[in-house]
Short mmCIF file of C-alpha atoms in Angstrom, two decimals:
data_model
loop_
_atom_site.label_atom_id
_atom_site.label_comp_id
_atom_site.label_asym_id
_atom_site.label_seq_id
_atom_site.Cartn_x
_atom_site.Cartn_y
_atom_site.Cartn_z
CA MET A 1 166.09 141.41 51.50
CA ALA A 2 167.92 142.34 54.72
CA LYS A 3 166.40 145.82 54.71
CA ASP A 4 162.87 144.40 54.28
CA GLN A 5 163.50 142.17 57.31
CA ASP A 6 164.85 145.05 59.48
CA LEU A 7 168.28 143.43 59.73
CA PRO A 8 171.62 145.24 59.86
CA LEU A 9 173.02 145.98 56.41
CA ASN A 10 176.49 144.88 57.52
CA PRO A 11 177.55 142.10 55.08
CA LEU A 12 179.40 140.26 57.85
CA ARG A 13 176.19 139.92 59.89
CA ILE A 14 173.98 138.64 57.06
CA SER A 15 176.45 136.30 55.36
CA GLY A 16 176.73 132.60 56.07
CA ALA A 17 179.91 130.53 56.51
CA CYS A 18 180.21 130.28 52.71
CA GLY A 19 180.43 134.08 52.41
CA ARG A 20 177.14 134.32 50.52
CA LEU A 21 173.84 135.81 51.66
CA MET A 22 172.24 133.60 54.31
CA CYS A 23 169.78 131.12 52.82
CA CYS A 24 167.21 131.90 55.50
CA LEU A 25 166.94 135.52 54.31
CA LYS A 26 165.93 134.37 50.85
CA TYR A 27 163.62 131.69 52.26
CA GLU A 28 161.79 134.12 54.60
CA HIS A 29 161.67 137.09 52.19
CA PRO A 30 158.21 136.31 50.68
CA LEU A 31 156.75 136.10 54.20
CA TYR A 32 158.09 139.58 55.04
CA GLN A 33 156.82 141.01 51.74
CA LYS A 34 153.33 139.59 52.28
CA PHE A 35 153.25 140.90 55.87
CA GLN A 36 154.33 144.40 54.79
CA GLU A 37 151.56 144.48 52.17
CA SER A 38 148.84 143.61 54.69
CA ALA A 39 150.03 145.18 57.97
CA PRO A 40 149.55 148.87 58.80
CA ALA A 41 152.75 150.95 58.75
CA VAL A 42 154.45 152.04 61.98
CA GLY A 43 152.83 155.28 63.16
CA THR A 44 149.48 154.52 61.51
CA ARG A 45 146.34 155.06 63.61
CA VAL A 46 144.38 151.85 64.14
CA THR A 47 141.35 150.65 66.09
CA THR A 48 141.70 147.49 68.18
CA PRO A 49 139.27 145.68 70.51
CA ASP A 50 141.15 147.38 73.39
CA GLY A 51 140.74 150.89 71.91
CA ASP A 52 142.33 153.30 69.44
CA GLY A 53 146.07 153.80 69.13
CA ARG A 54 149.11 153.97 66.86
CA VAL A 55 151.16 151.10 65.47
CA ALA A 56 154.43 151.03 67.44
CA GLY A 57 156.11 148.02 65.83
CA HIS A 58 155.85 144.78 63.88
CA SER A 59 156.56 141.15 64.69
CA VAL A 60 156.60 139.29 61.39
CA PRO A 61 157.38 135.82 62.84
CA ARG A 62 154.34 136.15 65.16
CA ASP A 63 152.23 137.78 62.40
CA ALA A 64 151.37 140.63 64.78
CA VAL A 65 151.66 144.38 65.20
CA THR A 66 152.32 146.22 68.47
CA VAL A 67 149.92 149.09 69.19
CA ARG A 68 150.41 151.90 71.71
CA LEU A 69 146.91 152.65 72.97
CA ASP A 70 145.72 156.25 73.37
CA ALA A 71 143.92 155.49 76.65
CA VAL A 72 147.13 154.47 78.43
CA PRO A 73 149.48 157.30 79.47
CA LEU A 74 152.86 157.36 77.78
CA THR A 75 155.86 156.24 79.77
CA PRO A 76 159.43 157.28 79.05
CA PRO A 77 161.37 154.73 77.03
CA SER A 78 163.63 152.35 78.89
CA PRO A 79 167.35 153.09 78.48
CA HIS A 80 168.06 149.34 78.19
CA PRO A 81 167.33 146.94 75.37
CA ALA A 82 163.98 145.51 76.39
CA PRO A 83 163.53 141.99 74.96
CA HIS A 84 164.48 140.32 78.23
CA LEU A 85 162.71 142.83 80.49
CA PHE A 86 159.14 141.78 79.67
CA PRO A 87 159.25 138.05 78.94
CA THR A 88 155.62 137.26 79.79
CA ARG A 89 153.70 140.37 78.76
CA PRO A 90 154.31 143.70 77.02
CA PRO A 91 154.86 146.90 79.03
CA PRO A 92 151.77 148.97 79.97
CA GLY A 93 150.23 150.66 76.96
CA LEU A 94 151.50 148.15 74.42
CA ARG A 95 149.17 145.52 73.05
CA THR A 96 149.67 143.00 70.28
CA ALA A 97 147.00 142.43 67.67
CA SER A 98 147.16 139.71 65.07
CA THR A 99 146.82 140.64 61.41
CA ARG A 100 145.13 137.32 60.74
CA PRO A 101 141.38 137.44 60.09
CA PRO A 102 139.18 135.97 62.83
CA PRO A 103 138.44 132.26 62.41
CA GLY A 104 135.15 131.28 60.92
#
């Protein structure tokens, strides 16, 4: 379950106070399985409304994939962990596309 959810495999980090596997991992596992069945794999070429590109990452809680577009030049990766660097929008070249079908 932890591997499917891209969590560290260290038992100390995925165990609750009782010493057993965290309940939330078991609760969320079907969501991660369903997402992995429907979402394109990392590195897969995809077409988005913004253009063609490759899947760069997944965000299961948001039900979205991150795509690096071909039309935007590549930039060197940041040497710092980036979650706090781009709080309002993704860096240039990264777009998020929902895996949900359009309403209607």
